[in-house]
PDB file of C-alpha atoms in Angstrom:
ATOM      1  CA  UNK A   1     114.667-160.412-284.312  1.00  0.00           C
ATOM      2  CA  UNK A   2     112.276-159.973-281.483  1.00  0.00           C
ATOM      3  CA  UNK A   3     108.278-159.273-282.337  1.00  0.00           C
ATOM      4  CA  UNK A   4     105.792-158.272-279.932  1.00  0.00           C
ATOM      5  CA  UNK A   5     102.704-158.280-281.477  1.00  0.00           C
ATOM      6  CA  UNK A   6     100.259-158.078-278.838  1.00  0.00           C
ATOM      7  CA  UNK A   7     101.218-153.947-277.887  1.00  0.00           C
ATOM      8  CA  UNK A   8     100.982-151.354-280.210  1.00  0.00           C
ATOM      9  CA  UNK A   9     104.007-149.681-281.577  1.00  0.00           C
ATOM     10  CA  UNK A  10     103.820-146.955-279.724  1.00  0.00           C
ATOM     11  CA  UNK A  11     103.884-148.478-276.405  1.00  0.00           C
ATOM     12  CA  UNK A  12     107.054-151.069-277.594  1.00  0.00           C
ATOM     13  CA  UNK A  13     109.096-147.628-278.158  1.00  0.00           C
ATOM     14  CA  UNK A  14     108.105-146.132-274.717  1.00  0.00           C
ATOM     15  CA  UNK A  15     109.488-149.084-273.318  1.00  0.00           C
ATOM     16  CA  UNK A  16     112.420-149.252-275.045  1.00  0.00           C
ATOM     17  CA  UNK A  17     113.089-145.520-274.310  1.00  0.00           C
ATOM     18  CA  UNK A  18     113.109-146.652-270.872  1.00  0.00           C
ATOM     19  CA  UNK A  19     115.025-149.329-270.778  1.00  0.00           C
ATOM     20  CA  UNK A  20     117.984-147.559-272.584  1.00  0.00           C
ATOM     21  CA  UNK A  21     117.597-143.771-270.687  1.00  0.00           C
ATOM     22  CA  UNK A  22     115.912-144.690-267.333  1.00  0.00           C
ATOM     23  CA  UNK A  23     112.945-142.583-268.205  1.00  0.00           C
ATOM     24  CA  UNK A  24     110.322-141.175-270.409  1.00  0.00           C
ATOM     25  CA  UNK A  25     109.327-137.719-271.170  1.00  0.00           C
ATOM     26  CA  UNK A  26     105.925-137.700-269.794  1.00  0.00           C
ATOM     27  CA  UNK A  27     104.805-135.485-273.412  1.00  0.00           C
ATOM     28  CA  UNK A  28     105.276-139.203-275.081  1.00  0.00           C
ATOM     29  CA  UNK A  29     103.043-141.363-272.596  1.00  0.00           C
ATOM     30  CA  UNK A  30      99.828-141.021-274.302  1.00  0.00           C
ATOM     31  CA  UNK A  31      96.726-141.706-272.091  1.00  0.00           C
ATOM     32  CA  UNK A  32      95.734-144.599-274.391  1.00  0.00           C
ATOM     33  CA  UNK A  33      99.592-146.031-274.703  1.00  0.00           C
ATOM     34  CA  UNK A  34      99.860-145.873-270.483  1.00  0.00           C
ATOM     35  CA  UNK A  35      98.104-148.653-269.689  1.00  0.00           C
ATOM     36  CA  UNK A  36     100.042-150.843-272.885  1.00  0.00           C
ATOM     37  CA  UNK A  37     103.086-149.551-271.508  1.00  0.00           C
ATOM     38  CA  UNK A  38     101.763-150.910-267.248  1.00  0.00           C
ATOM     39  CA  UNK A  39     101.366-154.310-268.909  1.00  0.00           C
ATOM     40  CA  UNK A  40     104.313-154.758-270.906  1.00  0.00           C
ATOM     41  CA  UNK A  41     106.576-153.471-267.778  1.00  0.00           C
ATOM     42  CA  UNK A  42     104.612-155.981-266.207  1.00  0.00           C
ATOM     43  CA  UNK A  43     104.847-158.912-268.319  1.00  0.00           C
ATOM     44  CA  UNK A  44     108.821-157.942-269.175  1.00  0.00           C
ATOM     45  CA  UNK A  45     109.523-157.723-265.025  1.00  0.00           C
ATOM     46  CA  UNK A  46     110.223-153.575-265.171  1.00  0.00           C
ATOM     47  CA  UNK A  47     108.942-152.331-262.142  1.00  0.00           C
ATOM     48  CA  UNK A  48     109.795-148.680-262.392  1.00  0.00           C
ATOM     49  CA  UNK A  49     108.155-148.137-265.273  1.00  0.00           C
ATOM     50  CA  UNK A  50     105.206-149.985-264.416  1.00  0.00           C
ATOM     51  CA  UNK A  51     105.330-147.573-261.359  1.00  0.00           C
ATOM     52  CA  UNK A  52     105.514-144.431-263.860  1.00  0.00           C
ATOM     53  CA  UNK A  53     102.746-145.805-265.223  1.00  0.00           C
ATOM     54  CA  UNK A  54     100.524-146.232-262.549  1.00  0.00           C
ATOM     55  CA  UNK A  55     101.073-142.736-261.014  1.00  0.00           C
ATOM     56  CA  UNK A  56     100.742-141.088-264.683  1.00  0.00           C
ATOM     57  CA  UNK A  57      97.818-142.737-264.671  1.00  0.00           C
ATOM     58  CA  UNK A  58      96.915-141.989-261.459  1.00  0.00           C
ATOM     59  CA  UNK A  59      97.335-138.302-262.017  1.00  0.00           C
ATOM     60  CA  UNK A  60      95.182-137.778-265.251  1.00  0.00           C
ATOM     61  CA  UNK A  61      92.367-139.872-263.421  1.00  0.00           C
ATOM     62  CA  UNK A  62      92.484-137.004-260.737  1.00  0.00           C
ATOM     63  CA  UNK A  63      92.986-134.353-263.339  1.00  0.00           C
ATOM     64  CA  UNK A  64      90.187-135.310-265.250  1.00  0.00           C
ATOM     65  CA  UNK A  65      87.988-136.617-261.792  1.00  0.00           C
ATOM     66  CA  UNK A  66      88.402-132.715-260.699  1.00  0.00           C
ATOM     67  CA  UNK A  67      87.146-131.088-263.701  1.00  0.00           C
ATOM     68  CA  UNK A  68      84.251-133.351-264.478  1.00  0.00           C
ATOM     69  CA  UNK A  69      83.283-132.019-260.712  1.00  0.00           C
ATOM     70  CA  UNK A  70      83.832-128.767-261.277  1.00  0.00           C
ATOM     71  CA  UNK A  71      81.780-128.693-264.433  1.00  0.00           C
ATOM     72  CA  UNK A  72      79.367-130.534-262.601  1.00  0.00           C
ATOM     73  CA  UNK A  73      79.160-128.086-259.843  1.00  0.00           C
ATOM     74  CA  UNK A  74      78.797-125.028-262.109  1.00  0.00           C
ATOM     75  CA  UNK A  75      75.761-126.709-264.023  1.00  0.00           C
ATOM     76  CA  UNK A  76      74.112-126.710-260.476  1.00  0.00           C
ATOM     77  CA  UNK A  77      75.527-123.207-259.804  1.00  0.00           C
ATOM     78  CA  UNK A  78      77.131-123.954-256.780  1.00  0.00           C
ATOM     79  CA  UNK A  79      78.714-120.995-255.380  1.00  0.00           C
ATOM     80  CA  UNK A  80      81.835-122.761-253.571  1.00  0.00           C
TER      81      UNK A  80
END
């Protein structure tokens, strides 16, 4: 038996997911489980899904990053 206390559940599964399929729907990656799942691919030397990681990440930072401008923009009623 194997424990890994120091991630949460959630993240151990999404890792194990990978490891067995190759991937991971991106409906189960969980902005608060990402970065979990970055350091265990990390610590456990799995470089593609540390990569998945990163650029989910990545993407909800710009996601989010765009509409925090645009909401930002209409409160000063910009016009473009």
């Amino acid at each position: 038996m194997i424990i890994i206390e120091e991630f949460s559940p959630t993240a151990v599964k999404i890792m194990l997911i990978f490891l067995y399929t190759g991937s991971v729907c991106p409906q189960e990656l969980e902005l608060e489980d990402a970065s979990d799942v970055m350091q265990l691919a990390e610590k456990y030397n799995i470089p593609a899904l540390k990569t998945m990681c990163e650029q989910d990440l990545i993407s909800r930072y710009l996601i989010t990053s765009c509409f925090c401008q645009l909401a930002g923009s209409k409160k000063r009623r910009a016009t473009i």
